[in-house]
Amino acid sequence: MTTTDKYDLVIVGSGPGGYVAAVRAAQLGLKTACVEKSARLGGVCLNVGCIPSKALLDSSEYYHLAKEHFAEHGIKTGRLTLDLATLMKRKETVVKDLTDSVRKLLEGNRIDIIHGTARLVGDKQVEVLSGNRKKRILMGDSILLATGSRPVEVPGMSFDGQGIVSSTEALNFDMVPKNLGIVGGGYIGLELGSVWMRLGSKVTVIEMLPKIATTLDGQVGRALDRILKKQGMLFHLNTRVVNARKTAKKVKVTLEKGGENTAMSFDKLLVAVGRRPLTEGLDVEDAGIETDPGTGHIIVNTAYQTSVQGVYAIGDLTPGPMLAHKASAEGIAVVESIAGHAGEVNYDTIPSVVYTWPEVASVGLTEEAVKEREIPYCVGTYPFSGAGRARCMGEKEGFVKLIAHGKTDRILGVHIIGPRAADMIAECVLAMEFGASSEDIARTVHGHPTFSEALQEAAMAVRKCSIYAS
Ligand code: FAD
Ligand code: NAD
């Protein structure tokens, strides 16, 4: 039997886009349902993305510190051993606690959580098929699609879940692979590569372009390349994987560089060459919703409305960076706009972070983009080796780079490679939101000794008045 329920807003997907939108909708008095096909709420981000990867990055960084750096602080540990099962169990606990918190959050806001797979079936109607084959029709004055994305699969190296894997399996290996191959030198390749390298894997990254982390400011990207190589990560750039084949014990890979083929073999091959919007099963085409034939994104207007009136889309499903905070910001904006408020997102100030060690955090334009747009500009840089706090922690790698308009001094972009860059970038985002100049940051008193003093010095360096830079 099919039951029908009526809502102001039906949201499909409970990731950082969907669940944040649901809470904002409830706050604004909308009767809201959130449909999720997985047993756990929180989407890719909480279950197989941001959170488990950062839990592994933090644990593996502690292991690395204990192994390589405790002794210089006078801390003797004796023989160090790794208990991978406990490390993974801890990660699972972090994930479970956070996904349980999302459920409590939605329940506390009286949002109906409906488990099952959703598809669009008619005018403002969503059909939900649950595990027991029960069908339910949800009617919504508005429908919000927030179904996220899935890893891109490359012909010739299909995922098999064992040898050739996506990030989901690479978050869950039950032993440290001796030899880990990674296709793609982007966010996932470098972050999960760092995890397994710290835990003992020999990590080889195969990237088809001439550099890793292609979206970074060039100077910062080159520094990251140098630092990761020093840590032991191996890079094959300008290199394509022709095919990969799982044998009894290894994954055999054929690489092509400059017209020449070579063979390599790995214990595991992680393929991380990007993600694609997840519209499969939603029946968007039948519903008349336009998608980009190249990227698969759902096309939306500035109010996040699709080509069908009353149906909206946000997050990884739509163009822009595939980041959790972008999805959440859009979730708030779309609901505010549905409720008649002025909801919008400033896409010029969305920060991005690569959680390697040191971290890399950016906001705004890179130096290459400023040059390409022929904007007059000044640059100030300052190394962490000149910051007292960084010296105390033994973290001397990296620098802050601040790019300001050559005439108005308005901040155009900030790029940080160094300890705690992920947290430091927030000050730069706020400064850009307020249209601040480099002088505003330079004249703002920063606590001492902190990492953020390096940002203040970089801002001073824009006008050549850094106190400490030589
Ligand atoms: P998702 O989080 O993908 O959620 C979509 C939800 O919709 C899922 O729960 C899915 O089960 C559900 N769904 C799909 N189809 C249906 C259907 N038909 N019916 C019902 N439910 C459905 N971003 C960051 O900002 N910082 C990070 O550190 C970071 N680390 C990452 C690490 C990894 C390994 C990966 C893979 C991604 C990472 N990301 C990170 C990206 C981030 O996870 C995504 O940008 C974010 O999750 C997108 O949110 P979303 O709400 O659009 O979709
Ligand atoms: P990515 O776009 O970051 O990097 C993919 C890399 O693979 C690129 O450098 C690309 O040139 C390369 N590539 C593409 N095809 C290739 C091929 N056939 N052979 C060799 N190299 C190839 O994608 P990702 O690392 O898979 O991550 C997906 C998305 O998830 C990211 O774009 C990001 O939005 C999100 N993410 C964010 C974070 C974070 O915020 N810290 C962490 C992980 C993932």
Coordinates of C-alpha atoms and ligand atoms in Angstrom, one line a residue:
M1 CA 0.0 0.0 0.0
T2 CA 1.2 3.5 -0.8
T3 CA 0.8 6.3 1.8
T4 CA 0.8 10.0 1.0
D5 CA 2.1 12.8 3.2
K6 CA 2.1 16.5 2.6
Y7 CA 5.0 18.9 3.6
D8 CA 6.1 22.4 3.0
L9 CA 9.6 21.2 2.0
V10 CA 10.8 17.7 1.1
I11 CA 14.6 17.3 1.1
V12 CA 16.3 14.4 -0.6
G13 CA 19.7 13.7 1.0
S14 CA 21.0 14.2 4.6
G15 CA 24.5 15.3 3.9
P16 CA 25.9 18.7 5.0
G17 CA 23.7 20.3 2.4
G18 CA 20.4 18.5 3.2
Y19 CA 20.6 18.3 7.0
V20 CA 21.6 21.9 7.4
A21 CA 18.8 23.0 5.0
A22 CA 16.4 20.9 7.0
V23 CA 17.3 22.6 10.4
R24 CA 17.1 26.1 8.8
A25 CA 13.7 25.2 7.3
A26 CA 12.4 24.0 10.7
Q27 CA 13.6 27.3 12.3
L28 CA 11.7 29.2 9.7
G29 CA 8.5 27.3 10.5
L30 CA 8.4 25.0 7.4
K31 CA 7.0 21.5 7.9
T32 CA 10.0 19.5 6.6
A33 CA 10.8 15.9 5.7
C34 CA 14.4 14.7 5.0
V35 CA 14.8 11.5 3.0
E36 CA 17.9 9.4 3.3
K37 CA 18.7 6.1 1.6
S38 CA 21.5 5.1 4.0
A39 CA 20.9 3.9 7.5
R40 CA 23.1 6.7 8.9
L41 CA 22.5 10.4 8.4
G42 CA 25.2 12.9 7.5
G43 CA 26.0 12.0 3.9
V44 CA 29.4 11.4 2.4
C45 CA 31.0 14.1 4.6
L46 CA 30.2 12.5 7.9
N47 CA 30.3 8.8 6.9
V48 CA 33.0 8.4 4.2
G49 CA 34.5 11.8 3.6
C50 CA 35.6 14.8 5.7
I51 CA 35.2 13.3 9.1
P52 CA 36.7 9.8 8.8
S53 CA 39.5 11.1 6.7
K54 CA 40.4 13.8 9.3
A55 CA 40.1 11.2 12.1
L56 CA 42.7 9.1 10.3
L57 CA 44.9 12.1 9.4
D58 CA 44.9 13.1 13.1
S59 CA 45.7 9.6 14.4
S60 CA 48.4 9.0 11.8
E61 CA 50.0 12.4 12.6
Y62 CA 50.2 11.4 16.3
Y63 CA 51.9 8.2 15.3
H64 CA 54.3 10.0 13.0
L65 CA 55.1 12.5 15.8
A66 CA 55.7 9.8 18.3
K67 CA 58.0 8.0 15.9
E68 CA 59.9 10.9 14.5
H69 CA 59.7 13.9 16.8
F70 CA 59.0 13.0 20.4
A71 CA 62.6 12.2 21.0
E72 CA 63.8 15.7 20.2
H73 CA 61.4 17.0 22.9
G74 CA 63.0 14.6 25.3
I75 CA 60.1 12.1 25.3
K76 CA 61.2 8.5 25.1
T77 CA 58.6 6.0 24.1
G78 CA 60.5 2.7 23.8
R79 CA 59.5 0.4 20.9
L80 CA 56.5 2.0 19.1
T81 CA 53.8 -0.3 17.7
L82 CA 50.7 0.5 15.6
D83 CA 47.4 -1.0 16.5
L84 CA 45.5 -0.4 13.3
A85 CA 42.3 -2.1 14.5
T86 CA 42.1 0.4 17.4
L87 CA 42.9 3.3 15.2
M88 CA 40.0 2.3 12.9
K89 CA 37.6 1.7 15.8
R90 CA 38.3 5.2 17.1
K91 CA 37.5 6.6 13.7
E92 CA 34.3 4.7 13.6
T93 CA 33.3 6.0 17.1
V94 CA 34.0 9.6 15.9
V95 CA 31.8 9.0 12.9
K96 CA 29.0 7.3 14.8
D97 CA 28.9 10.0 17.5
L98 CA 28.6 12.7 14.9
T99 CA 26.0 10.9 12.8
D100 CA 24.0 10.2 15.9
S101 CA 24.2 13.9 16.8
V102 CA 22.7 14.8 13.4
R103 CA 19.8 12.5 14.0
K104 CA 19.2 14.1 17.4
L105 CA 19.5 17.6 15.8
L106 CA 16.8 16.7 13.2
E107 CA 14.6 15.0 15.7
G108 CA 15.0 18.0 18.1
N109 CA 13.8 20.3 15.3
R110 CA 10.8 18.0 14.6
I111 CA 11.9 17.1 11.1
D112 CA 10.5 13.9 9.8
I113 CA 13.4 11.6 8.9
I114 CA 12.3 9.1 6.2
H115 CA 14.7 6.3 5.3
G116 CA 14.5 5.0 1.8
T117 CA 15.5 5.8 -1.8
A118 CA 13.8 8.8 -3.3
R119 CA 12.8 9.5 -6.9
L120 CA 10.8 12.3 -8.5
V121 CA 7.5 11.0 -9.7
G122 CA 5.3 13.9 -10.6
D123 CA 4.4 17.5 -9.9
K124 CA 6.1 18.2 -6.6
Q125 CA 6.0 14.5 -5.6
V126 CA 8.7 12.3 -4.3
E127 CA 8.3 8.5 -4.1
V128 CA 10.3 6.8 -1.3
L129 CA 11.0 3.1 -1.5
S130 CA 12.1 1.7 1.8
G131 CA 13.9 -1.5 2.6
N132 CA 10.7 -3.5 3.2
R133 CA 9.6 -2.5 -0.3
K134 CA 7.0 -0.1 1.1
K135 CA 6.3 2.9 -1.1
R136 CA 5.5 6.3 0.3
I137 CA 4.6 9.4 -1.7
L138 CA 5.7 12.7 -0.2
M139 CA 4.1 15.9 -1.6
G140 CA 6.1 19.0 -1.1
D141 CA 5.3 22.7 -1.9
S142 CA 9.0 22.7 -2.5
I143 CA 11.5 19.9 -3.2
L144 CA 15.2 20.2 -2.5
L145 CA 17.6 17.8 -4.1
A146 CA 20.9 17.3 -2.1
T147 CA 22.0 13.9 -3.1
G148 CA 25.7 14.7 -3.4
S149 CA 28.3 12.9 -5.6
R150 CA 30.1 9.7 -6.2
P151 CA 33.7 8.8 -7.2
V152 CA 34.5 9.0 -10.9
E153 CA 35.3 5.5 -12.3
V154 CA 37.9 5.3 -15.0
P155 CA 37.6 2.9 -17.9
G156 CA 40.3 0.2 -17.7
M157 CA 40.5 0.5 -13.9
S158 CA 37.0 -0.3 -12.5
F159 CA 36.6 -0.4 -8.7
D160 CA 36.6 -3.9 -7.4
G161 CA 36.4 -3.0 -3.7
Q162 CA 39.6 -5.0 -2.9
G163 CA 42.6 -4.1 -5.0
I164 CA 41.4 -1.2 -7.1
V165 CA 39.5 1.0 -4.7
S166 CA 37.8 4.4 -4.1
S167 CA 38.3 6.6 -1.1
T168 CA 35.6 4.7 0.8
E169 CA 37.6 1.5 0.9
A170 CA 40.9 3.4 1.5
L171 CA 39.4 4.8 4.7
N172 CA 39.0 1.2 5.9
F173 CA 42.0 -0.9 4.9
D174 CA 42.5 -3.7 7.5
M175 CA 46.3 -3.7 7.1
V176 CA 48.8 -1.1 6.0
P177 CA 49.5 -1.7 2.3
K178 CA 53.3 -2.0 1.8
N179 CA 53.0 -0.4 -1.6
L180 CA 50.1 1.9 -2.3
G181 CA 49.5 3.4 -5.7
I182 CA 47.3 6.4 -6.0
V183 CA 45.8 7.7 -9.3
G184 CA 45.2 11.4 -9.0
G185 CA 47.2 14.0 -7.0
G186 CA 44.3 16.0 -5.8
Y187 CA 42.6 16.4 -2.4
I188 CA 41.9 12.8 -1.7
G189 CA 45.2 11.4 -3.2
L190 CA 47.3 13.7 -1.1
E191 CA 45.3 13.4 2.2
L192 CA 44.8 9.6 2.1
G193 CA 48.3 9.3 0.7
S194 CA 49.6 11.1 3.8
V195 CA 47.6 8.9 6.1
W196 CA 49.0 5.6 4.7
M197 CA 52.5 7.0 4.2
R198 CA 52.7 8.0 7.9
L199 CA 51.5 4.6 8.9
G200 CA 54.2 2.9 6.9
S201 CA 53.2 2.5 3.2
K202 CA 55.4 3.4 0.3
V203 CA 53.1 5.8 -1.5
T204 CA 53.3 6.5 -5.3
V205 CA 51.0 9.2 -6.7
I206 CA 50.3 9.1 -10.5
E207 CA 49.0 12.4 -11.8
M208 CA 48.2 13.1 -15.5
L209 CA 48.9 16.9 -15.2
P210 CA 52.4 18.4 -14.8
K211 CA 51.7 19.3 -11.1
I212 CA 49.8 18.1 -8.0
A213 CA 47.0 20.0 -6.4
T214 CA 46.3 22.0 -9.5
T215 CA 43.9 24.5 -8.0
L216 CA 46.4 25.9 -5.5
D217 CA 48.4 29.1 -6.0
G218 CA 51.5 28.0 -8.0
Q219 CA 54.1 29.0 -5.3
V220 CA 52.1 27.2 -2.6
G221 CA 51.6 24.1 -4.8
R222 CA 55.4 23.9 -5.5
A223 CA 56.1 24.2 -1.7
L224 CA 53.6 21.4 -1.0
D225 CA 55.2 19.2 -3.7
R226 CA 58.7 19.7 -2.2
I227 CA 57.5 19.1 1.4
L228 CA 55.6 15.9 0.5
K229 CA 58.5 14.6 -1.5
K230 CA 60.8 15.2 1.5
Q231 CA 58.3 13.2 3.7
G232 CA 58.7 10.3 1.2
M233 CA 55.8 10.6 -1.2
L234 CA 56.7 9.7 -4.7
F235 CA 55.2 11.5 -7.7
H236 CA 54.8 10.5 -11.4
L237 CA 53.6 13.6 -13.1
N238 CA 52.4 13.9 -16.7
T239 CA 51.6 10.3 -16.4
R240 CA 48.5 8.4 -17.3
V241 CA 47.3 5.0 -16.2
V242 CA 46.5 3.0 -19.3
N243 CA 45.0 0.1 -17.4
A244 CA 45.1 -1.7 -14.0
R245 CA 44.5 -5.4 -13.4
K246 CA 44.1 -7.2 -10.1
T247 CA 46.1 -10.5 -9.9
A248 CA 46.1 -12.9 -7.0
K249 CA 48.2 -10.6 -4.7
K250 CA 48.9 -7.4 -6.6
V251 CA 47.4 -4.8 -8.8
K252 CA 49.4 -4.5 -12.0
V253 CA 49.4 -1.1 -13.7
T254 CA 50.5 0.1 -17.1
L255 CA 51.6 3.7 -17.1
E256 CA 52.1 5.9 -20.1
K257 CA 54.4 9.0 -20.1
G258 CA 55.5 10.8 -23.3
G259 CA 54.4 8.0 -25.5
E260 CA 56.3 5.3 -23.5
N261 CA 54.7 2.6 -21.5
T262 CA 56.0 1.2 -18.2
A263 CA 54.7 -1.4 -15.7
M264 CA 54.3 -1.1 -11.9
S265 CA 52.6 -3.2 -9.3
F266 CA 51.0 -2.2 -6.0
D267 CA 49.3 -4.0 -3.1
K268 CA 46.4 -1.5 -3.5
L269 CA 45.5 1.1 -6.1
L270 CA 43.4 4.0 -4.9
V271 CA 41.7 5.8 -7.8
A272 CA 40.9 9.4 -6.8
V273 CA 40.4 11.4 -10.0
G274 CA 37.4 13.5 -8.9
R275 CA 33.7 13.0 -8.1
R276 CA 30.6 13.3 -10.2
P277 CA 27.1 14.5 -9.2
L278 CA 24.8 11.7 -8.0
T279 CA 21.6 11.9 -9.9
E280 CA 21.2 8.1 -10.7
G281 CA 17.8 6.8 -9.7
L282 CA 16.3 10.2 -9.1
D283 CA 14.7 10.3 -12.5
V284 CA 15.6 13.9 -13.0
E285 CA 15.4 13.8 -16.8
D286 CA 11.8 12.4 -16.7
A287 CA 11.0 15.2 -14.3
G288 CA 12.2 17.7 -16.9
I289 CA 15.2 18.9 -14.8
E290 CA 18.1 20.1 -16.9
T291 CA 21.6 18.8 -16.3
D292 CA 25.0 19.7 -17.8
P293 CA 25.7 16.9 -20.3
G294 CA 29.5 17.3 -19.6
T295 CA 29.8 17.4 -15.8
G296 CA 26.4 15.9 -14.9
H297 CA 25.6 18.9 -12.6
I298 CA 22.0 20.0 -12.1
I299 CA 21.6 23.4 -13.6
V300 CA 20.2 26.0 -11.1
N301 CA 19.5 29.7 -11.1
T302 CA 20.8 32.1 -8.4
A303 CA 18.0 31.0 -6.1
Y304 CA 19.1 27.4 -6.6
Q305 CA 15.9 26.6 -8.5
T306 CA 16.2 23.9 -11.2
S307 CA 14.5 24.2 -14.6
V308 CA 11.4 22.9 -12.9
Q309 CA 9.6 25.4 -10.7
G310 CA 9.5 24.5 -7.0
V311 CA 12.4 21.9 -7.4
Y312 CA 15.7 23.1 -6.0
A313 CA 19.2 21.6 -5.9
I314 CA 22.4 22.4 -3.8
G315 CA 25.8 21.0 -2.8
D316 CA 27.9 18.5 -4.8
L317 CA 24.9 18.1 -7.2
T318 CA 25.4 21.7 -8.5
P319 CA 28.4 23.5 -10.0
G320 CA 31.1 25.0 -7.8
P321 CA 33.6 23.4 -5.4
M322 CA 32.6 20.0 -4.0
L323 CA 33.0 21.1 -0.4
A324 CA 30.9 20.4 2.7
H325 CA 30.8 24.1 3.8
K326 CA 29.7 25.1 0.3
A327 CA 26.8 22.6 0.5
S328 CA 25.8 23.9 4.0
A329 CA 26.0 27.5 3.0
E330 CA 23.8 26.8 0.0
G331 CA 21.4 24.8 2.2
I332 CA 20.8 27.8 4.4
A333 CA 20.6 30.2 1.4
V334 CA 18.1 28.1 -0.6
V335 CA 15.7 27.6 2.4
E336 CA 15.9 31.3 3.3
S337 CA 15.0 32.2 -0.3
I338 CA 12.1 29.7 -0.4
A339 CA 10.8 31.2 2.9
G340 CA 10.9 34.7 1.3
H341 CA 14.2 36.0 2.8
A342 CA 17.3 37.1 1.0
G343 CA 19.5 34.0 1.0
E344 CA 22.8 34.1 -0.8
V345 CA 26.3 32.7 -0.8
N346 CA 29.5 34.7 -1.6
Y347 CA 31.4 32.3 -3.9
D348 CA 34.4 34.6 -3.9
T349 CA 35.2 33.9 -0.3
I350 CA 34.7 30.1 0.0
P351 CA 37.8 28.8 1.8
S352 CA 39.5 25.5 0.8
V353 CA 41.8 23.3 2.8
V354 CA 44.1 20.4 2.0
Y355 CA 44.7 18.5 5.3
T356 CA 48.2 17.3 4.6
W357 CA 50.8 18.3 7.2
P358 CA 51.6 21.1 6.9
E359 CA 48.0 22.1 6.0
V360 CA 47.3 24.2 2.9
A361 CA 44.4 26.7 3.2
S362 CA 43.3 29.3 0.6
V363 CA 40.7 31.9 -0.1
G364 CA 40.2 34.2 -3.0
L365 CA 42.3 34.5 -6.1
T366 CA 45.7 32.9 -6.8
E367 CA 48.6 34.9 -8.1
E368 CA 48.1 33.2 -11.5
A369 CA 44.4 34.2 -11.6
V370 CA 45.2 37.8 -10.7
K371 CA 47.8 38.0 -13.5
E372 CA 45.4 36.4 -16.0
R373 CA 42.7 39.0 -15.2
E374 CA 45.4 41.8 -15.5
I375 CA 44.5 43.1 -12.0
P376 CA 47.4 45.3 -10.6
Y377 CA 48.5 43.6 -7.4
C378 CA 51.1 43.5 -4.6
V379 CA 52.2 40.4 -2.7
G380 CA 53.4 40.0 0.9
T381 CA 54.8 36.7 2.1
Y382 CA 56.2 35.6 5.5
P383 CA 57.7 32.3 6.5
F384 CA 56.6 30.3 9.6
S385 CA 60.3 29.9 10.5
G386 CA 60.0 33.5 11.6
A387 CA 57.1 33.0 14.0
G388 CA 58.1 32.3 17.6
R389 CA 55.2 29.9 18.2
A390 CA 56.0 27.8 15.2
R391 CA 59.6 27.5 16.4
C392 CA 58.4 26.3 19.9
M393 CA 56.4 23.6 18.2
G394 CA 59.3 22.7 15.8
E395 CA 57.0 23.6 12.8
K396 CA 59.2 25.7 10.6
E397 CA 57.9 24.7 7.1
G398 CA 55.7 26.9 5.0
F399 CA 54.6 30.5 4.7
V400 CA 51.7 32.9 4.4
K401 CA 51.1 34.7 1.1
L402 CA 48.8 37.6 0.9
I403 CA 47.7 39.2 -2.4
A404 CA 46.3 42.7 -2.4
H405 CA 45.0 45.1 -5.1
G406 CA 47.9 47.3 -6.3
K407 CA 45.8 50.5 -6.1
T408 CA 43.1 50.0 -3.4
D409 CA 45.1 47.5 -1.2
R410 CA 41.9 45.4 -0.9
I411 CA 42.7 41.8 -0.2
L412 CA 42.3 39.6 -3.3
G413 CA 43.5 36.3 -1.9
V414 CA 45.4 34.6 0.9
H415 CA 47.3 31.3 0.6
I416 CA 48.8 29.6 3.6
I417 CA 50.9 26.5 3.8
G418 CA 51.9 25.7 7.3
P419 CA 50.7 24.5 10.7
R420 CA 47.1 25.3 11.6
A421 CA 46.5 26.9 8.2
A422 CA 43.0 25.4 8.2
D423 CA 42.0 27.5 11.3
M424 CA 44.0 30.6 10.3
I425 CA 42.2 31.0 7.0
A426 CA 39.0 32.0 8.8
E427 CA 40.4 35.4 9.7
C428 CA 41.2 36.0 6.0
V429 CA 37.7 34.9 4.9
L430 CA 36.2 37.4 7.4
A431 CA 38.6 40.1 6.2
M432 CA 37.6 39.5 2.6
E433 CA 33.8 39.4 3.5
F434 CA 34.3 42.9 5.0
G435 CA 36.3 44.1 2.0
A436 CA 39.4 44.6 4.2
S437 CA 42.7 45.9 3.0
S438 CA 46.1 44.3 3.8
E439 CA 46.7 47.3 6.0
D440 CA 43.6 46.4 8.1
I441 CA 45.2 43.0 8.9
A442 CA 48.6 44.6 9.4
R443 CA 47.3 47.1 12.0
T444 CA 45.1 44.5 13.8
V445 CA 46.9 43.4 16.9
H446 CA 47.6 39.6 16.9
G447 CA 48.3 37.6 20.0
H448 CA 51.9 36.6 20.8
P449 CA 53.2 34.0 20.3
T450 CA 50.7 32.6 17.7
F451 CA 50.8 31.3 14.2
S452 CA 48.6 34.1 13.1
E453 CA 51.4 36.6 13.7
A454 CA 52.8 35.2 10.4
L455 CA 49.6 36.5 8.7
Q456 CA 50.1 39.9 10.2
E457 CA 53.7 40.0 9.0
A458 CA 52.7 38.9 5.5
A459 CA 50.1 41.7 5.5
M460 CA 52.8 44.2 6.6
A461 CA 55.1 42.8 3.9
V462 CA 52.6 43.9 1.2
R463 CA 53.6 47.5 2.0
K464 CA 57.2 46.5 2.7
C465 CA 57.0 47.2 6.4
S466 CA 57.3 43.7 7.9
I467 CA 59.2 44.1 11.2
Y468 CA 60.9 40.8 11.0
A469 CA 61.3 39.9 7.3
S470 CA 64.8 40.6 6.1
Ligands
FAD1 P1 26.5 14.3 0.4 O1 27.3 14.5 1.6 O2 27.1 13.4 -0.6 O3 25.1 13.7 0.9 C1 24.2 13.2 0.0 C2 23.2 12.2 0.7 O4 22.2 11.9 -0.2 C3 23.9 10.9 1.0 O5 23.7 10.6 2.4 C4 23.2 9.9 0.1 O6 23.1 8.6 0.7 C5 21.8 10.5 -0.1 N1 21.2 10.1 -1.3 C6 21.7 10.1 -2.6 N2 20.7 9.7 -3.4 C7 19.6 9.5 -2.7 C8 18.3 9.1 -3.1 N3 17.9 8.8 -4.3 N4 17.4 9.0 -2.1 C9 17.7 9.3 -0.8 N5 18.9 9.6 -0.4 C10 19.9 9.8 -1.4 N6 34.7 18.5 2.0 C11 35.2 19.5 2.8 O7 34.6 20.6 2.8 N7 36.2 19.2 3.7 C12 36.8 18.0 3.8 O8 37.7 17.8 4.6 C13 36.4 17.0 2.9 N8 37.0 15.8 2.9 C14 36.5 14.8 2.0 C15 37.1 13.6 2.1 C16 36.7 12.6 1.2 C17 37.4 11.2 1.3 C18 35.6 12.8 0.3 C19 35.1 11.7 -0.6 C20 35.0 14.0 0.3 C21 35.4 15.1 1.1 N9 34.8 16.3 1.1 C22 35.3 17.3 2.0 C23 33.7 16.7 0.2 C24 32.4 16.6 1.0 O9 32.2 15.3 1.6 C25 31.2 16.9 0.0 O10 31.5 18.1 -0.6 C26 29.9 17.0 0.8 O11 29.6 15.8 1.5 C27 28.7 17.3 -0.1 O12 27.6 17.4 0.6 P2 26.1 17.2 0.0 O13 25.2 17.5 1.1 O14 26.0 17.9 -1.3 O15 26.1 15.6 -0.4
NAD2 P1 40.4 16.3 -7.3 O1 39.7 17.0 -8.3 O2 40.8 17.0 -6.1 O3 41.8 15.7 -7.9 C1 41.8 14.7 -8.9 C2 43.1 14.7 -9.6 O4 43.2 13.6 -10.4 C3 43.4 16.0 -10.4 O5 44.7 16.5 -10.1 C4 43.4 15.4 -11.8 O6 44.3 16.1 -12.7 C5 43.8 14.0 -11.6 N1 43.4 13.1 -12.7 C6 42.2 13.1 -13.3 N2 42.1 12.0 -14.1 C7 43.3 11.3 -14.1 C8 43.8 10.2 -14.7 N3 43.1 9.5 -15.6 N4 45.1 9.8 -14.4 C9 45.8 10.5 -13.5 N5 45.3 11.6 -12.8 C10 44.1 12.0 -13.1 O7 39.5 15.0 -6.9 P2 39.6 14.0 -5.7 O8 40.9 14.0 -5.0 O9 39.1 12.7 -6.2 O10 38.5 14.6 -4.7 C11 37.2 14.8 -5.1 C12 36.6 16.0 -4.5 O11 36.3 15.8 -3.1 C13 37.6 17.2 -4.5 O12 37.5 17.9 -5.7 C14 37.1 18.0 -3.3 O13 36.1 18.9 -3.8 C15 36.5 17.0 -2.4 N6 37.4 16.7 -1.3 C16 37.7 17.8 -0.4 C17 38.6 17.6 0.6 C18 39.0 18.8 1.5 O14 38.2 19.8 1.4 N7 40.0 18.8 2.3 C19 39.2 16.4 0.8 C20 38.9 15.3 0.0 C21 38.0 15.5 -1.1

